[in-house]
mmCIF file of C-alpha atoms in Angstrom:
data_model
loop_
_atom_site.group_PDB
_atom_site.id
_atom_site.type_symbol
_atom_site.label_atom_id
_atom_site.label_comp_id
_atom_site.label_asym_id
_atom_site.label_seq_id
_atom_site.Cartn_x
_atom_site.Cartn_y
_atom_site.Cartn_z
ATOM 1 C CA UNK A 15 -61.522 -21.942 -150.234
ATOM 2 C CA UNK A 16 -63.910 -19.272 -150.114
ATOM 3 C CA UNK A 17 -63.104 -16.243 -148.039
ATOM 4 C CA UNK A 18 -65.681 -16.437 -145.444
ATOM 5 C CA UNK A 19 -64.095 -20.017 -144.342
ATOM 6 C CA UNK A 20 -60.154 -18.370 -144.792
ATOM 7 C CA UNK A 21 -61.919 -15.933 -141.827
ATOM 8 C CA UNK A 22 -63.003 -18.835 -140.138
ATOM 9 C CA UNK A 23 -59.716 -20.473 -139.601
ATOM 10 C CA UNK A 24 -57.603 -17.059 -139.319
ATOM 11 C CA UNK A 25 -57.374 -16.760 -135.727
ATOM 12 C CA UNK A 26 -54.904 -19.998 -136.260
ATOM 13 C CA UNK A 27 -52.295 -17.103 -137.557
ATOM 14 C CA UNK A 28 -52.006 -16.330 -133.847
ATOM 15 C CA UNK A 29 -50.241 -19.479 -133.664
ATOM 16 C CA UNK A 30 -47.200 -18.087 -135.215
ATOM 17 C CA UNK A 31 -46.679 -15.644 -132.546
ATOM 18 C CA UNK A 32 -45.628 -18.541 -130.422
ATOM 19 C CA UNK A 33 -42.176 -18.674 -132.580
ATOM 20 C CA UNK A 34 -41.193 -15.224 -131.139
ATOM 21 C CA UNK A 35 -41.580 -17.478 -127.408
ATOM 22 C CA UNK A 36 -38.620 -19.747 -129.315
ATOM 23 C CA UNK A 37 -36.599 -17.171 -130.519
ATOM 24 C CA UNK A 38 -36.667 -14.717 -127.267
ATOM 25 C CA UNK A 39 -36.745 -14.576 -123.543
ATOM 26 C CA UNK A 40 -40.833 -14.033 -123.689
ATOM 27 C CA UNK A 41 -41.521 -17.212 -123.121
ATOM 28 C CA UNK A 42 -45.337 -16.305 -122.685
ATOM 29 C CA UNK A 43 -46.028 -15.705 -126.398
ATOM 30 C CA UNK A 44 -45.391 -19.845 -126.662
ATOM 31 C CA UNK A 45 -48.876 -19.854 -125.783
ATOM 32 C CA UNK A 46 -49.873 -18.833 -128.898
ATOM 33 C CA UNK A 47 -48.985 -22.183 -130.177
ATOM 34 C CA UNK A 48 -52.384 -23.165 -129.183
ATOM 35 C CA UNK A 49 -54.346 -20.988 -131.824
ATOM 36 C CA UNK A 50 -53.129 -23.622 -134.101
ATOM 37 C CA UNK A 51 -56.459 -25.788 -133.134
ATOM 38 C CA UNK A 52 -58.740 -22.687 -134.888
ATOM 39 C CA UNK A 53 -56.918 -23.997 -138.418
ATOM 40 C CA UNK A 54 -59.613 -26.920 -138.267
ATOM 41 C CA UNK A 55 -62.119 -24.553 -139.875
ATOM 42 C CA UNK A 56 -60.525 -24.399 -142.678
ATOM 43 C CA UNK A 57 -61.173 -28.638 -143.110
ATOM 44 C CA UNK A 58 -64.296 -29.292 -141.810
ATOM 45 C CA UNK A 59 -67.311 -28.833 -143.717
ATOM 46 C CA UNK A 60 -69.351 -25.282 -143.102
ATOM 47 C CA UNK A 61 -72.618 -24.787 -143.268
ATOM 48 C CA UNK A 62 -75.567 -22.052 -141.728
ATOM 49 C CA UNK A 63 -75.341 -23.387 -138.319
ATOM 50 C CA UNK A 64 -71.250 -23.791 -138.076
ATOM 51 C CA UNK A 65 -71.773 -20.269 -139.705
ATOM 52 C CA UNK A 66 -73.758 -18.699 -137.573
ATOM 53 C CA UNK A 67 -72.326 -20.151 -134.397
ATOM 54 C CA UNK A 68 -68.905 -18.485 -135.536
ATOM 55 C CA UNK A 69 -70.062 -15.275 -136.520
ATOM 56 C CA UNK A 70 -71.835 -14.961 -132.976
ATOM 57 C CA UNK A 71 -68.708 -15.849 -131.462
ATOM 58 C CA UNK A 72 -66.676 -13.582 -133.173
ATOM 59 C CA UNK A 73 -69.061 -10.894 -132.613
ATOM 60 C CA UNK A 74 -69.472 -11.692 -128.890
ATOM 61 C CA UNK A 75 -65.520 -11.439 -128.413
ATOM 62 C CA UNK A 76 -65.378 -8.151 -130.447
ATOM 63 C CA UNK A 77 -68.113 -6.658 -128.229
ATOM 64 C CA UNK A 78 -66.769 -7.929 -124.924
ATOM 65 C CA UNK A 79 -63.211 -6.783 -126.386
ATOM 66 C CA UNK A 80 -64.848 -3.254 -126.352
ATOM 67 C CA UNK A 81 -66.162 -3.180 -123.290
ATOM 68 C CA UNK A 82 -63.208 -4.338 -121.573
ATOM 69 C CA UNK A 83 -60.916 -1.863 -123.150
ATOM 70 C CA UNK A 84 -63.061 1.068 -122.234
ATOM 71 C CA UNK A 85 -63.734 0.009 -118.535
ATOM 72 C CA UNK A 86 -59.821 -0.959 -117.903
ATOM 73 C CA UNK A 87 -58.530 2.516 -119.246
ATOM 74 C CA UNK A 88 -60.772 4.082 -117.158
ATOM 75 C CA UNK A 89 -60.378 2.342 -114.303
ATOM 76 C CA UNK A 90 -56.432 1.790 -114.665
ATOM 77 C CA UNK A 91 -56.353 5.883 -114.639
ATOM 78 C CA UNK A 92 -58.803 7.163 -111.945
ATOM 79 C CA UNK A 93 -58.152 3.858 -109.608
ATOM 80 C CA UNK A 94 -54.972 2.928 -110.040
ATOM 81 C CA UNK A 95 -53.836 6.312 -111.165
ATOM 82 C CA UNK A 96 -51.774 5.269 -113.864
ATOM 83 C CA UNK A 97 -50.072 7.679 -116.794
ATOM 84 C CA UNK A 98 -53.059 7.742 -119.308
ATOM 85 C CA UNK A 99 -50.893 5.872 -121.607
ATOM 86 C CA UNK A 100 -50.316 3.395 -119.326
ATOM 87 C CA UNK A 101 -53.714 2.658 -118.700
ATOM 88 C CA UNK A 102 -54.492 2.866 -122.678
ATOM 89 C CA UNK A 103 -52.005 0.330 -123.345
ATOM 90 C CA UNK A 104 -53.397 -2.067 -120.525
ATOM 91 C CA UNK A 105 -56.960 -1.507 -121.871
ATOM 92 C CA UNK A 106 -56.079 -2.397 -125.027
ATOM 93 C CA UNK A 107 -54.089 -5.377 -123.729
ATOM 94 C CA UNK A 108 -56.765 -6.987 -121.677
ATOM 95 C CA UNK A 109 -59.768 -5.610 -124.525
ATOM 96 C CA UNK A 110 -57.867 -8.196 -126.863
ATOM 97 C CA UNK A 111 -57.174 -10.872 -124.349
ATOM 98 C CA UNK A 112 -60.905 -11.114 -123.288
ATOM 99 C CA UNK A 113 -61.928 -10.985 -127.161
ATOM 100 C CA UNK A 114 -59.749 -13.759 -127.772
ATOM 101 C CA UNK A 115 -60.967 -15.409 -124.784
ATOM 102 C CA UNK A 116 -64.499 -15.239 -124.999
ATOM 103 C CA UNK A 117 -64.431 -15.937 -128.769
ATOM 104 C CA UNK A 118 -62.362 -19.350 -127.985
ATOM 105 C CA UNK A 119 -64.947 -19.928 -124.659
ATOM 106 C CA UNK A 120 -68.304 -19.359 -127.076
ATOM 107 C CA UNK A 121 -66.683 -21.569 -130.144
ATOM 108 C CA UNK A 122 -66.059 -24.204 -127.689
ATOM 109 C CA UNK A 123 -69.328 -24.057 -125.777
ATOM 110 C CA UNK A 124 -71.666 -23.983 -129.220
ATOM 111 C CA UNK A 125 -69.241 -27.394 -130.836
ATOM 112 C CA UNK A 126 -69.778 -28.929 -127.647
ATOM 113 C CA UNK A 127 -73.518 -28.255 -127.319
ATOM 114 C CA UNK A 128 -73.619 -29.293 -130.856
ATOM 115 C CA UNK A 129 -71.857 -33.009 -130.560
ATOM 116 C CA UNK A 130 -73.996 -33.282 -127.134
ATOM 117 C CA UNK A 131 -77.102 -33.070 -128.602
ATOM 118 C CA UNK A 132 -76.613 -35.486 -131.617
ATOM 119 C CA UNK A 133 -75.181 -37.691 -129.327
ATOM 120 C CA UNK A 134 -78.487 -37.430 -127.595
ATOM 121 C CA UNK A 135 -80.298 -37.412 -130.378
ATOM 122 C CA UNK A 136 -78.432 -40.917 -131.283
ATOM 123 C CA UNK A 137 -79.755 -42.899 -127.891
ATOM 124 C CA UNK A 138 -82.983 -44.680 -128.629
ATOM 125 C CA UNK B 3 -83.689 -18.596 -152.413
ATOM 126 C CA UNK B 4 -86.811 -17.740 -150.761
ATOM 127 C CA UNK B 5 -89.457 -16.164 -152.791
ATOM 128 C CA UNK B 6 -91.958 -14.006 -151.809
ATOM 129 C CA UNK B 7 -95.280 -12.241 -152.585
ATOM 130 C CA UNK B 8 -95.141 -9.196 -149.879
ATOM 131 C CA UNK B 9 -95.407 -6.626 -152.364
ATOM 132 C CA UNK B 10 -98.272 -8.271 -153.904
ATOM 133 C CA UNK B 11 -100.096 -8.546 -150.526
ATOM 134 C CA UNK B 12 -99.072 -5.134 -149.431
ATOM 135 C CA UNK B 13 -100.689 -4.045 -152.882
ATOM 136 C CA UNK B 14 -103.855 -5.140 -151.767
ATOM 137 C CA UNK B 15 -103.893 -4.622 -148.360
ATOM 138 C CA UNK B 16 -103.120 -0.789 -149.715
ATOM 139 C CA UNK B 17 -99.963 -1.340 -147.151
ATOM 140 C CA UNK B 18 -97.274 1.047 -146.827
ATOM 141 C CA UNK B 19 -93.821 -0.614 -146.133
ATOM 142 C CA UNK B 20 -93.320 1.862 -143.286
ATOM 143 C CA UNK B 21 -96.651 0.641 -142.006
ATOM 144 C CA UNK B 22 -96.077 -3.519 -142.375
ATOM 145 C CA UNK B 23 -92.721 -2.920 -140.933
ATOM 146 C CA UNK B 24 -94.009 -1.080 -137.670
ATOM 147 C CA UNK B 25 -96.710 -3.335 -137.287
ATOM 148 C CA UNK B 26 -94.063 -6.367 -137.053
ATOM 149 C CA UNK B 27 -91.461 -4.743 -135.379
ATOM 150 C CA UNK B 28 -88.569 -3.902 -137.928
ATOM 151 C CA UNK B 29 -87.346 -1.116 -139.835
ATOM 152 C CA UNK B 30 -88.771 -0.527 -143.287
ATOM 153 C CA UNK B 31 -85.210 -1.106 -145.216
ATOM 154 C CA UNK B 32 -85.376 -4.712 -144.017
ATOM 155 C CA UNK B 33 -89.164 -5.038 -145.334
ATOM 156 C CA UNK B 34 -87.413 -3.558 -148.683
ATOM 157 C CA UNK B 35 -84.661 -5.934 -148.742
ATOM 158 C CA UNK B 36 -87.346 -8.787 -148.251
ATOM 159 C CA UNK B 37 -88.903 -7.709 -150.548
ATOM 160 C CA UNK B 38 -86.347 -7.723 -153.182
ATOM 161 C CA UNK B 39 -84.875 -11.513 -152.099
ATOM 162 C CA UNK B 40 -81.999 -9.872 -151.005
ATOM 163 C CA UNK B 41 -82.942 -10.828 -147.340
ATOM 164 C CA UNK B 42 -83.705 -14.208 -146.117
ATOM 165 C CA UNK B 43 -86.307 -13.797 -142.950
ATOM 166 C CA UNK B 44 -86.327 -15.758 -139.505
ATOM 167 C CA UNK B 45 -88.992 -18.246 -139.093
ATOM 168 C CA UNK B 46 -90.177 -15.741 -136.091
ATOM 169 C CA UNK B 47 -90.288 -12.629 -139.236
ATOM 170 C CA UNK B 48 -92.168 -14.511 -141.274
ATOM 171 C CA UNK B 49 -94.674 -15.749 -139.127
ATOM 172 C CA UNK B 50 -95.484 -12.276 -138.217
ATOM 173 C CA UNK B 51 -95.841 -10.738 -141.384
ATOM 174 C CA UNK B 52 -98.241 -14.097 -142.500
ATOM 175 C CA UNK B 53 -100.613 -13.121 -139.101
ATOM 176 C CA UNK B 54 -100.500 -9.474 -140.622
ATOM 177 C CA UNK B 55 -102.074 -10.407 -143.843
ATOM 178 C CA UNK B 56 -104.178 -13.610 -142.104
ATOM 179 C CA UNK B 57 -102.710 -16.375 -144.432
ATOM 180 C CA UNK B 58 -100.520 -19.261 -143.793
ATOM 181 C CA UNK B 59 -97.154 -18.428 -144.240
ATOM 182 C CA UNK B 60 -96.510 -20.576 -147.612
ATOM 183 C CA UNK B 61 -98.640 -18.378 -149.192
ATOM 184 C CA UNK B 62 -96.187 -15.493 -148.996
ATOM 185 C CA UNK B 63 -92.999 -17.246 -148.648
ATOM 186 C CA UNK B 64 -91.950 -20.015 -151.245
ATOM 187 C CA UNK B 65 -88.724 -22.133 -151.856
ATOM 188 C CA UNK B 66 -87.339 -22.049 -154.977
ATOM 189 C CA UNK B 67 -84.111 -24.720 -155.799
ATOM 190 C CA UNK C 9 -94.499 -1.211 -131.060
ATOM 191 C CA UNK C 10 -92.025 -1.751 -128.250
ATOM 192 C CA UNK C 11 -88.829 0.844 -128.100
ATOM 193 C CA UNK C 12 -86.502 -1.253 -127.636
ATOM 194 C CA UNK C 13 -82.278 -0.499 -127.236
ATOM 195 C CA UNK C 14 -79.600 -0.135 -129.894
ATOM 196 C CA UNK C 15 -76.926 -1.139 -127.506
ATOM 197 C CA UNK C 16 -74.188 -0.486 -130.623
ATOM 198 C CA UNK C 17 -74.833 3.372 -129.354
ATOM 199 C CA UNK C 18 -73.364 2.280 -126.239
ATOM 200 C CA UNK C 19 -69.769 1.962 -128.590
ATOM 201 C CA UNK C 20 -69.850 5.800 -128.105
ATOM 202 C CA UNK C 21 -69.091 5.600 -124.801
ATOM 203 C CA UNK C 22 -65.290 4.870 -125.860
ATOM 204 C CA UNK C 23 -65.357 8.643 -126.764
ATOM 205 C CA UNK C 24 -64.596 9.569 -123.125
ATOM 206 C CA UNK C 25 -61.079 7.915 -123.490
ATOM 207 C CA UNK C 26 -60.747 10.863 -125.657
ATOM 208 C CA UNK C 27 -61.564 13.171 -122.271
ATOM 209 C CA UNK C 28 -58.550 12.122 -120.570
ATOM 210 C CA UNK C 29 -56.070 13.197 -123.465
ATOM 211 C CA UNK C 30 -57.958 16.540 -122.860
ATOM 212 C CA UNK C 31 -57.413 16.832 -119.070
ATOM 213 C CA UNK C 32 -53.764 15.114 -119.357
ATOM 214 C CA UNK C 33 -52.409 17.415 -122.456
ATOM 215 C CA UNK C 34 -52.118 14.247 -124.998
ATOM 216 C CA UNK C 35 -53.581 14.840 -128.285
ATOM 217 C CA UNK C 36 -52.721 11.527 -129.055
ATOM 218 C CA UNK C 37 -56.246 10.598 -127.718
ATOM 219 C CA UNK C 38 -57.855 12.815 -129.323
ATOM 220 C CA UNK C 39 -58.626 10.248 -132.457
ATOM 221 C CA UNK C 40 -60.975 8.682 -129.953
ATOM 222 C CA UNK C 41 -63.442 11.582 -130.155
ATOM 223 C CA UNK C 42 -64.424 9.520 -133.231
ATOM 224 C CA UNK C 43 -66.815 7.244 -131.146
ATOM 225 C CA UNK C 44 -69.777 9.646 -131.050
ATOM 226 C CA UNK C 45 -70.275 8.553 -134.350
ATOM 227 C CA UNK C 46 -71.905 5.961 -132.616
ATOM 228 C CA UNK C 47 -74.289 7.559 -130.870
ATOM 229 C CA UNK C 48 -76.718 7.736 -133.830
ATOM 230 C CA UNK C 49 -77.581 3.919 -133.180
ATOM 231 C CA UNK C 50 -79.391 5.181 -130.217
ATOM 232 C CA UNK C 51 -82.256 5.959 -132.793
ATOM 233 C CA UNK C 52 -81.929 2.980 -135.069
ATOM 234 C CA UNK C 53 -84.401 -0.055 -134.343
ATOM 235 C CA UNK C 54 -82.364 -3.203 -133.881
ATOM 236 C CA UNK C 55 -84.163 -5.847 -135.823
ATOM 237 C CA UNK C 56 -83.226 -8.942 -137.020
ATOM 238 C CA UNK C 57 -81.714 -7.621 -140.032
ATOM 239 C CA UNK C 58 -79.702 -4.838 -138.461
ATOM 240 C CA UNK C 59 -78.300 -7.513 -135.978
ATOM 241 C CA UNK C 60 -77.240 -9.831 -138.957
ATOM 242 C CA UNK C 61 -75.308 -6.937 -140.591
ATOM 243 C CA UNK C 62 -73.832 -5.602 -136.984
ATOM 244 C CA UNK C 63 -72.953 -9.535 -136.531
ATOM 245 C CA UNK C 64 -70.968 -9.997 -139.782
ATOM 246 C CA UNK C 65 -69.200 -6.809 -139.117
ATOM 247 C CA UNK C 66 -68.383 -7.628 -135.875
ATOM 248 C CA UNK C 67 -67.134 -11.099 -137.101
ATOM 249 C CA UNK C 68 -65.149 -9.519 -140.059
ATOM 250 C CA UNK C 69 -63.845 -6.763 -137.086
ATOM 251 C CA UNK C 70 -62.805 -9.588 -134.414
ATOM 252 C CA UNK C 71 -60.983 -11.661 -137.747
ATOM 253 C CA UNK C 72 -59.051 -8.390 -139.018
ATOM 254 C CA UNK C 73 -58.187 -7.924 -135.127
ATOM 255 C CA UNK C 74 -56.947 -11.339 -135.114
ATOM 256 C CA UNK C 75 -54.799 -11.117 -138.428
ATOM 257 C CA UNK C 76 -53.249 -8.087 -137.760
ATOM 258 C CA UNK C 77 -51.474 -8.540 -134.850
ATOM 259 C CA UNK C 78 -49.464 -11.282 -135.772
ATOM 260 C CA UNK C 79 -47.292 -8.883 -139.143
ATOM 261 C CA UNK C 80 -47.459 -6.097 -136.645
ATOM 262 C CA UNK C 81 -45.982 -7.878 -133.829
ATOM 263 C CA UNK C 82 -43.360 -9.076 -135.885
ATOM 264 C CA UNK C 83 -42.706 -5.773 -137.338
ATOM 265 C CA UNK C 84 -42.721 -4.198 -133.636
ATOM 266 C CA UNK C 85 -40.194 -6.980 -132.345
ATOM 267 C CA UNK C 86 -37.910 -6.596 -135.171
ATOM 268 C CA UNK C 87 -38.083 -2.638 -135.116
ATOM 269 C CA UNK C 88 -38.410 -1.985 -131.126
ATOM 270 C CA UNK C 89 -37.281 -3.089 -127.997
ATOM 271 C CA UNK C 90 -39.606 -5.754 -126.388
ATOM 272 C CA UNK C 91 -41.313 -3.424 -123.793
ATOM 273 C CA UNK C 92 -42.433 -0.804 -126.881
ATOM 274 C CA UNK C 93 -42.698 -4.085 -129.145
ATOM 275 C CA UNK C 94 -45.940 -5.569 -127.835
ATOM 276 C CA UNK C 95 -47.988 -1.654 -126.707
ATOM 277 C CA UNK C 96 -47.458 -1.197 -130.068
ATOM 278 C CA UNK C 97 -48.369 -3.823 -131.904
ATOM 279 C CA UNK C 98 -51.317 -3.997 -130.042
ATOM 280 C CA UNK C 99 -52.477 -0.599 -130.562
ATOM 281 C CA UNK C 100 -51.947 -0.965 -134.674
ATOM 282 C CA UNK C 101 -54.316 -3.700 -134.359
ATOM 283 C CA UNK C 102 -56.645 -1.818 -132.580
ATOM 284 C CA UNK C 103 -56.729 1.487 -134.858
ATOM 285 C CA UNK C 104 -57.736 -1.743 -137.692
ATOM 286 C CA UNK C 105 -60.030 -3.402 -135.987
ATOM 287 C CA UNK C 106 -61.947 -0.280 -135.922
ATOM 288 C CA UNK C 107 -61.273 0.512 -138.922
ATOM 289 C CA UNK C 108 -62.678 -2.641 -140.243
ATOM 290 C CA UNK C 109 -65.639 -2.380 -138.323
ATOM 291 C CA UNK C 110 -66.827 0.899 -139.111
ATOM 292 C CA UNK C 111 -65.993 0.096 -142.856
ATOM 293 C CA UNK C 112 -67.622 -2.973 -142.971
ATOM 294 C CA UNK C 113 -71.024 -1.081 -140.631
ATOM 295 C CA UNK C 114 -70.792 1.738 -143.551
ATOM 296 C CA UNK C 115 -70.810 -0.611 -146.207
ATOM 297 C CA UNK C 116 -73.442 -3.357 -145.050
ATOM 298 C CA UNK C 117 -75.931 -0.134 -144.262
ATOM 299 C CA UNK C 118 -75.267 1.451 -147.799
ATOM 300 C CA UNK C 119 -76.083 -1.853 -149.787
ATOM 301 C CA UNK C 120 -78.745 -2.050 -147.257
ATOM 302 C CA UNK C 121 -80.485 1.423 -148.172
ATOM 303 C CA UNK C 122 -79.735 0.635 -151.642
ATOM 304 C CA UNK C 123 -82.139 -2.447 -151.677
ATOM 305 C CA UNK C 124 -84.606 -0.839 -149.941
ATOM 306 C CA UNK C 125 -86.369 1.691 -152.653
ATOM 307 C CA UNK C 126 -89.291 3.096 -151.950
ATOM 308 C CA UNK C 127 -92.555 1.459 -153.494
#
């Protein structure tokens, strides 16, 4: 396996957070147990346009991530006049929750626009 | 691996690579790069720098297996 | 040729976090002063190949981010209560994610310049 595709299917790590949702009262974190789906990268077969849709993903959800982290501290502190750890840790929080999210929407949205159009492609 | 003869057409176009790259919009490190195969361009790239020189574009860019 | 917007300078911006550890007395903000670095992009032409290496930097960013958090919030569970636990883990993966990112930026641009000699 080379080390681009181990990148690939890393996000399926996240899955293992969903044991600490077993073994405590945070029953949230069993959520994770969902990341598990990202391990298919490591099986199917990659090539430049799998590639390139992942690395736009990832790049969209590390941007967005960003953004969101700046604009929540911010906005937690001079709006909601939290501490200005407070709103630092909610920034950060939400910055990786939207990463995560819009990486998983983007992934999602290029497969399916990928399977749609052979499947297209396959009607006479 | 994409071969290609930019040098060689720069060379007689007495081109500077700071002067190719403004004329097709990019900086001149990625005309370097190209330059030394270390750079794969988008269809869009190399299309523009075949209309700079006026020749089709398999005349700078090749495909080697 | 049209000027056209490096929004990467716009990364910079995260420097202001840095403003309210000024006005509020915590130095522990401070370390986010580090974003003007980013304000040089503001004079870099985004082309195609300056968006490639941004994009697998990003990517190799968003994967570290990813990675991370799962050893750290182990480590935070084990070694904090829950409500310091998850801040914390989440902030370790955010000092690496940056980390990465600039790393990866620093590197991509320097094996960049180096295959770009002059002719």
């Amino acid at each position: 396996m080379t080390v681009k595709k181990f990148l690939y299917g890393a996000p399926g790590f996240l899955s293992l957070l969903g044991i600490i949702g077993l073994v405590s009262d945070e029953k949230f974190f069993l959520c994770f147990f969902a990341s598990v789906l990202d391990f298919e990268y490591w099986f199917v077969k990659s090539d430049e346009m799998l590639e390139e849709y992942i690395n736009k993903s990832a790049a969209r959800g590390f941007f967005c991530g960003m953004a969101t982290m700046g604009c929540a501290t911010v906005f937690d502190f001079f709006v909601n006049n939290s501490s200005e750890m407070d709103a630092l840790i909610m920034g950060l929080t939400l910055g990786w929750a939207v990463a995560l999210l819009v990486y998983s929407i983007s992934t999602a949205y290029f497969g399916f626009k990928e399977r749609w159009g052979m499947e297209k492609e396959e009607t006479p | 691996m994409i071969k290609n003869r930019i040098k060689e057409f720069r060379a007689r176009y007495d081109m500077k690579q700071e002067e190719l790259a403004k004329r097709v919009g990019v900086r001149r490190e990625t005309i370097g790069n190209l330059e030394k195969g270390r750079y794969n361009p988008s269809l869009v790239l190399a299309w523009n720098i075949a209309k700079v020189f006026d020749v089709p574009i398999e005349e700078i860019f090749t495909v080697e297996e | 040729m049209k000027h056209r917007i490096n929004y990467l300078g716009f990364l910079s911006l995260l420097a202001l976090i840095a403003v309210l550890g000024w006005t509020t007395d915590n130095n522990g903000l401070y370390g986010f002063f580090g974003f003007v670095y980013y304000i040089r992009y503001f004079r870099v032409i985004p082309d195609e190949f300056f968006r490639l290496n941004l994009q697998k930097a990003a990517t190799f960013a968003f994967m570290a981010e990813m990675i991370s958090l799962v050893p750290f919030m182990f480590f935070c569970t084990y070694r904090y209560t829950s409500a310091k636990a998850v801040p914390m883990a989440f902030g370790l993966s955010f000092a690496v994610t940056i980390f990465a990112f600039t790393i990866a930026l620093i590197v991509l641009e320097w094996r960049e310049r180096k295959g770009a000699a002059y002719d």
